[in-house]
Amino acid sequence: MKLLILACQIALFAPLLAKEFPADALLDKIISQPGSYSQVCDVVTVPEDVPYRAFQITDFAGASFSKKNQELIDKNREILVKAIRKRLLEIDFSRETKQPAEDPAAKEEESDGDPYGADPKSLNPLLLTMIQQLHAIEALPELLEIEKKLVAEIAKAKDNASAKPPVTYGWFVSPVSENYEDNEPEAKRERRLSLFHSRVAQRDLVMTMAVLMREKKYEPYLKTSLENSYVKGLKRKVEKDKIPQFKKDEVSANEIDDEIAMDPVSGIFHGEYTSISIPYTRESRDEIRAAAAQWISEHP
């Protein structure tokens, strides 16, 4: 009887919950007002050849999801994944982006960062972060499509000086060595940086696809040069840092040190915040895309 009453209550309140948190509106709210902010003091730089940072994407200017928003994300996975898949296909790289309104939650948390999220209709790091946190491998078709679209827009802008660079939002990074002319016109500099930001965004799209497939230990992905380069780089790093290695089933990372983590794929114990830089190549990008396409064909 109690189970029957509970089932009736869930059926009664489900429509109300859906009205309170419509999928698109919830996605917009969390992206535009992520809820937690920290001051970024240093300029974030990226080498001009835009190497992968396995397995990380560029942070959004110190903004992250608050505990409250994180709970909303976790509790509304199904509707958010559907909204994200729809949103990825709606993104217009010719559309001018807008800075969202100030997030009132920043005052509540006594934040020391800029209290702004990202334009929710844009391609931005917060959107990719949410995809990763939701382990939304269902979004691989849309990620594959938007990455292809972005690459085409970058190529168009490179080949035609009058073509507008694709518009992304939130990749606030600078090339490590800016090759600018003395007295470079502002418009020319902005165009060059916009193209650079779009290349960083495209790299992070590829990395997001890789992360989703790696979580599944998907064999076609595990054979890619990106994965092989990561494992080799990780082995060199732990040898240099003299981090002890154990068999997977011998000990957990927490039993060794709070700052040690175990890579779930290779079983290598490494520093918790270790990031391996790997050269970006067209071949590595094509391998990730091919693995993603194969996953999609096997999971219709």
PDB file of N, CA and C in Angstrom, residues 195-251:
ATOM      1  N   LEU A 195      40.091  33.677 -34.125  1.00  0.00           N
ATOM      2  CA  LEU A 195      40.423  32.431 -34.798  1.00  0.00           C
ATOM      3  C   LEU A 195      41.161  31.484 -33.857  1.00  0.00           C
ATOM      4  N   PHE A 196      42.056  32.035 -33.057  1.00  0.00           N
ATOM      5  CA  PHE A 196      42.788  31.209 -32.090  1.00  0.00           C
ATOM      6  C   PHE A 196      41.838  30.592 -31.069  1.00  0.00           C
ATOM      7  N   HIS A 197      40.922  31.397 -30.551  1.00  0.00           N
ATOM      8  CA  HIS A 197      39.961  30.893 -29.570  1.00  0.00           C
ATOM      9  C   HIS A 197      39.087  29.789 -30.166  1.00  0.00           C
ATOM     10  N   SER A 198      38.715  29.933 -31.425  1.00  0.00           N
ATOM     11  CA  SER A 198      37.878  28.914 -32.053  1.00  0.00           C
ATOM     12  C   SER A 198      38.652  27.616 -32.236  1.00  0.00           C
ATOM     13  N   ARG A 199      39.961  27.708 -32.448  1.00  0.00           N
ATOM     14  CA  ARG A 199      40.790  26.501 -32.558  1.00  0.00           C
ATOM     15  C   ARG A 199      40.906  25.801 -31.204  1.00  0.00           C
ATOM     16  N   VAL A 200      41.020  26.584 -30.131  1.00  0.00           N
ATOM     17  CA  VAL A 200      41.055  26.000 -28.790  1.00  0.00           C
ATOM     18  C   VAL A 200      39.722  25.311 -28.486  1.00  0.00           C
ATOM     19  N   ALA A 201      38.624  25.952 -28.873  1.00  0.00           N
ATOM     20  CA  ALA A 201      37.297  25.374 -28.667  1.00  0.00           C
ATOM     21  C   ALA A 201      37.157  24.061 -29.440  1.00  0.00           C
ATOM     22  N   GLN A 202      37.669  24.030 -30.660  1.00  0.00           N
ATOM     23  CA  GLN A 202      37.586  22.814 -31.473  1.00  0.00           C
ATOM     24  C   GLN A 202      38.401  21.697 -30.848  1.00  0.00           C
ATOM     25  N   ARG A 203      39.578  22.015 -30.325  1.00  0.00           N
ATOM     26  CA  ARG A 203      40.386  21.013 -29.627  1.00  0.00           C
ATOM     27  C   ARG A 203      39.625  20.454 -28.433  1.00  0.00           C
ATOM     28  N   ASP A 204      38.921  21.323 -27.695  1.00  0.00           N
ATOM     29  CA  ASP A 204      38.195  20.875 -26.509  1.00  0.00           C
ATOM     30  C   ASP A 204      36.974  20.029 -26.868  1.00  0.00           C
ATOM     31  N   LEU A 205      36.392  20.271 -28.036  1.00  0.00           N
ATOM     32  CA  LEU A 205      35.321  19.391 -28.512  1.00  0.00           C
ATOM     33  C   LEU A 205      35.859  17.981 -28.758  1.00  0.00           C
ATOM     34  N   VAL A 206      37.019  17.903 -29.401  1.00  0.00           N
ATOM     35  CA  VAL A 206      37.651  16.601 -29.642  1.00  0.00           C
ATOM     36  C   VAL A 206      37.979  15.923 -28.319  1.00  0.00           C
ATOM     37  N   MET A 207      38.510  16.696 -27.361  1.00  0.00           N
ATOM     38  CA  MET A 207      38.871  16.140 -26.065  1.00  0.00           C
ATOM     39  C   MET A 207      37.627  15.635 -25.324  1.00  0.00           C
ATOM     40  N   THR A 208      36.523  16.342 -25.446  1.00  0.00           N
ATOM     41  CA  THR A 208      35.292  15.906 -24.788  1.00  0.00           C
ATOM     42  C   THR A 208      34.823  14.566 -25.341  1.00  0.00           C
ATOM     43  N   MET A 209      34.893  14.397 -26.659  1.00  0.00           N
ATOM     44  CA  MET A 209      34.533  13.103 -27.247  1.00  0.00           C
ATOM     45  C   MET A 209      35.454  12.000 -26.738  1.00  0.00           C
ATOM     46  N   ALA A 210      36.740  12.316 -26.643  1.00  0.00           N
ATOM     47  CA  ALA A 210      37.707  11.330 -26.156  1.00  0.00           C
ATOM     48  C   ALA A 210      37.417  10.928 -24.715  1.00  0.00           C
ATOM     49  N   VAL A 211      37.101  11.904 -23.874  1.00  0.00           N
ATOM     50  CA  VAL A 211      36.806  11.630 -22.464  1.00  0.00           C
ATOM     51  C   VAL A 211      35.600  10.702 -22.333  1.00  0.00           C
ATOM     52  N   LEU A 212      34.549  10.965 -23.099  1.00  0.00           N
ATOM     53  CA  LEU A 212      33.332  10.153 -23.014  1.00  0.00           C
ATOM     54  C   LEU A 212      33.601   8.698 -23.414  1.00  0.00           C
ATOM     55  N   MET A 213      34.393   8.507 -24.463  1.00  0.00           N
ATOM     56  CA  MET A 213      34.692   7.139 -24.905  1.00  0.00           C
ATOM     57  C   MET A 213      35.683   6.460 -23.983  1.00  0.00           C
ATOM     58  N   ARG A 214      36.602   7.236 -23.417  1.00  0.00           N
ATOM     59  CA  ARG A 214      37.586   6.663 -22.495  1.00  0.00           C
ATOM     60  C   ARG A 214      36.901   6.128 -21.246  1.00  0.00           C
ATOM     61  N   GLU A 215      35.884   6.849 -20.773  1.00  0.00           N
ATOM     62  CA  GLU A 215      35.139   6.391 -19.604  1.00  0.00           C
ATOM     63  C   GLU A 215      34.516   5.030 -19.833  1.00  0.00           C
ATOM     64  N   LYS A 216      34.157   4.746 -21.081  1.00  0.00           N
ATOM     65  CA  LYS A 216      33.551   3.464 -21.431  1.00  0.00           C
ATOM     66  C   LYS A 216      34.611   2.409 -21.779  1.00  0.00           C
ATOM     67  N   LYS A 217      35.886   2.830 -21.751  1.00  0.00           N
ATOM     68  CA  LYS A 217      36.995   1.938 -22.134  1.00  0.00           C
ATOM     69  C   LYS A 217      36.716   1.317 -23.507  1.00  0.00           C
ATOM     70  N   TYR A 218      36.270   2.194 -24.402  1.00  0.00           N
ATOM     71  CA  TYR A 218      35.869   1.759 -25.741  1.00  0.00           C
ATOM     72  C   TYR A 218      37.115   1.415 -26.562  1.00  0.00           C
ATOM     73  N   GLU A 219      37.189   0.178 -27.013  1.00  0.00           N
ATOM     74  CA  GLU A 219      38.408  -0.344 -27.622  1.00  0.00           C
ATOM     75  C   GLU A 219      38.895   0.475 -28.823  1.00  0.00           C
ATOM     76  N   PRO A 220      38.035   0.834 -29.790  1.00  0.00           N
ATOM     77  CA  PRO A 220      38.529   1.646 -30.912  1.00  0.00           C
ATOM     78  C   PRO A 220      39.165   2.963 -30.456  1.00  0.00           C
ATOM     79  N   TYR A 221      38.615   3.566 -29.391  1.00  0.00           N
ATOM     80  CA  TYR A 221      39.267   4.770 -28.877  1.00  0.00           C
ATOM     81  C   TYR A 221      40.610   4.437 -28.242  1.00  0.00           C
ATOM     82  N   LEU A 222      40.677   3.353 -27.448  1.00  0.00           N
ATOM     83  CA  LEU A 222      41.903   3.008 -26.730  1.00  0.00           C
ATOM     84  C   LEU A 222      43.071   2.727 -27.662  1.00  0.00           C
ATOM     85  N   LYS A 223      42.781   2.496 -28.952  1.00  0.00           N
ATOM     86  CA  LYS A 223      43.839   2.247 -29.930  1.00  0.00           C
ATOM     87  C   LYS A 223      44.340   3.526 -30.590  1.00  0.00           C
ATOM     88  N   THR A 224      43.785   4.675 -30.228  1.00  0.00           N
ATOM     89  CA  THR A 224      44.165   5.938 -30.883  1.00  0.00           C
ATOM     90  C   THR A 224      45.537   6.415 -30.414  1.00  0.00           C
ATOM     91  N   SER A 225      46.153   7.248 -31.220  1.00  0.00           N
ATOM     92  CA  SER A 225      47.460   7.817 -30.865  1.00  0.00           C
ATOM     93  C   SER A 225      47.352   8.736 -29.658  1.00  0.00           C
ATOM     94  N   LEU A 226      46.186   9.394 -29.472  1.00  0.00           N
ATOM     95  CA  LEU A 226      46.003  10.255 -28.305  1.00  0.00           C
ATOM     96  C   LEU A 226      46.122   9.442 -27.025  1.00  0.00           C
ATOM     97  N   GLU A 227      45.420   8.314 -26.951  1.00  0.00           N
ATOM     98  CA  GLU A 227      45.474   7.474 -25.756  1.00  0.00           C
ATOM     99  C   GLU A 227      46.877   6.909 -25.551  1.00  0.00           C
ATOM    100  N   ASN A 228      47.502   6.425 -26.617  1.00  0.00           N
ATOM    101  CA  ASN A 228      48.851   5.863 -26.497  1.00  0.00           C
ATOM    102  C   ASN A 228      49.856   6.917 -26.038  1.00  0.00           C
ATOM    103  N   SER A 229      49.731   8.127 -26.569  1.00  0.00           N
ATOM    104  CA  SER A 229      50.630   9.214 -26.172  1.00  0.00           C
ATOM    105  C   SER A 229      50.411   9.590 -24.717  1.00  0.00           C
ATOM    106  N   TYR A 230      49.147   9.560 -24.283  1.00  0.00           N
ATOM    107  CA  TYR A 230      48.852   9.889 -22.883  1.00  0.00           C
ATOM    108  C   TYR A 230      49.493   8.890 -21.937  1.00  0.00           C
ATOM    109  N   VAL A 231      49.344   7.612 -22.201  1.00  0.00           N
ATOM    110  CA  VAL A 231      49.898   6.586 -21.310  1.00  0.00           C
ATOM    111  C   VAL A 231      51.426   6.686 -21.271  1.00  0.00           C
ATOM    112  N   LYS A 232      52.045   6.901 -22.435  1.00  0.00           N
ATOM    113  CA  LYS A 232      53.501   7.052 -22.469  1.00  0.00           C
ATOM    114  C   LYS A 232      53.941   8.283 -21.688  1.00  0.00           C
ATOM    115  N   GLY A 233      53.229   9.387 -21.879  1.00  0.00           N
ATOM    116  CA  GLY A 233      53.566  10.618 -21.158  1.00  0.00           C
ATOM    117  C   GLY A 233      53.355  10.479 -19.669  1.00  0.00           C
ATOM    118  N   LEU A 234      52.306   9.761 -19.276  1.00  0.00           N
ATOM    119  CA  LEU A 234      52.017   9.553 -17.861  1.00  0.00           C
ATOM    120  C   LEU A 234      53.099   8.703 -17.212  1.00  0.00           C
ATOM    121  N   LYS A 235      53.561   7.691 -17.900  1.00  0.00           N
ATOM    122  CA  LYS A 235      54.627   6.842 -17.371  1.00  0.00           C
ATOM    123  C   LYS A 235      55.909   7.641 -17.156  1.00  0.00           C
ATOM    124  N   ARG A 236      56.229   8.508 -18.113  1.00  0.00           N
ATOM    125  CA  ARG A 236      57.429   9.351 -17.958  1.00  0.00           C
ATOM    126  C   ARG A 236      57.275  10.285 -16.769  1.00  0.00           C
ATOM    127  N   LYS A 237      56.076  10.834 -16.613  1.00  0.00           N
ATOM    128  CA  LYS A 237      55.822  11.801 -15.537  1.00  0.00           C
ATOM    129  C   LYS A 237      55.938  11.151 -14.160  1.00  0.00           C
ATOM    130  N   VAL A 238      55.341   9.978 -13.978  1.00  0.00           N
ATOM    131  CA  VAL A 238      55.382   9.339 -12.655  1.00  0.00           C
ATOM    132  C   VAL A 238      56.783   8.834 -12.329  1.00  0.00           C
ATOM    133  N   GLU A 239      57.530   8.467 -13.375  1.00  0.00           N
ATOM    134  CA  GLU A 239      58.920   8.061 -13.141  1.00  0.00           C
ATOM    135  C   GLU A 239      59.747   9.259 -12.682  1.00  0.00           C
ATOM    136  N   LYS A 240      59.517  10.400 -13.317  1.00  0.00           N
ATOM    137  CA  LYS A 240      60.227  11.620 -12.926  1.00  0.00           C
ATOM    138  C   LYS A 240      59.847  12.044 -11.521  1.00  0.00           C
ATOM    139  N   ASP A 241      58.556  11.924 -11.167  1.00  0.00           N
ATOM    140  CA  ASP A 241      58.071  12.338  -9.846  1.00  0.00           C
ATOM    141  C   ASP A 241      58.268  11.260  -8.777  1.00  0.00           C
ATOM    142  N   LYS A 242      58.777  10.087  -9.204  1.00  0.00           N
ATOM    143  CA  LYS A 242      59.045   8.970  -8.276  1.00  0.00           C
ATOM    144  C   LYS A 242      57.800   8.558  -7.487  1.00  0.00           C
ATOM    145  N   ILE A 243      56.700   8.435  -8.210  1.00  0.00           N
ATOM    146  CA  ILE A 243      55.452   7.985  -7.585  1.00  0.00           C
ATOM    147  C   ILE A 243      55.397   6.459  -7.641  1.00  0.00           C
ATOM    148  N   PRO A 244      55.254   5.790  -6.496  1.00  0.00           N
ATOM    149  CA  PRO A 244      55.251   4.324  -6.473  1.00  0.00           C
ATOM    150  C   PRO A 244      54.066   3.752  -7.239  1.00  0.00           C
ATOM    151  N   GLN A 245      54.277   2.592  -7.840  1.00  0.00           N
ATOM    152  CA  GLN A 245      53.230   1.943  -8.618  1.00  0.00           C
ATOM    153  C   GLN A 245      52.825   0.620  -7.967  1.00  0.00           C
ATOM    154  N   PHE A 246      51.546   0.305  -8.062  1.00  0.00           N
ATOM    155  CA  PHE A 246      51.002  -0.916  -7.491  1.00  0.00           C
ATOM    156  C   PHE A 246      50.075  -1.555  -8.516  1.00  0.00           C
ATOM    157  N   LYS A 247      49.732  -2.792  -8.278  1.00  0.00           N
ATOM    158  CA  LYS A 247      48.714  -3.424  -9.093  1.00  0.00           C
ATOM    159  C   LYS A 247      47.363  -2.834  -8.732  1.00  0.00           C
ATOM    160  N   LYS A 248      46.439  -2.817  -9.702  1.00  0.00           N
ATOM    161  CA  LYS A 248      45.132  -2.185  -9.491  1.00  0.00           C
ATOM    162  C   LYS A 248      44.419  -2.706  -8.258  1.00  0.00           C
ATOM    163  N   ASP A 249      44.499  -4.007  -8.038  1.00  0.00           N
ATOM    164  CA  ASP A 249      43.737  -4.601  -6.946  1.00  0.00           C
ATOM    165  C   ASP A 249      44.517  -4.694  -5.641  1.00  0.00           C
ATOM    166  N   GLU A 250      45.720  -4.135  -5.608  1.00  0.00           N
ATOM    167  CA  GLU A 250      46.531  -4.211  -4.393  1.00  0.00           C
ATOM    168  C   GLU A 250      46.172  -3.129  -3.385  1.00  0.00           C
ATOM    169  N   VAL A 251      45.922  -1.935  -3.888  1.00  0.00           N
ATOM    170  CA  VAL A 251      45.735  -0.799  -3.002  1.00  0.00           C
ATOM    171  C   VAL A 251      44.964   0.295  -3.732  1.00  0.00           C
TER     172      VAL A 251
END
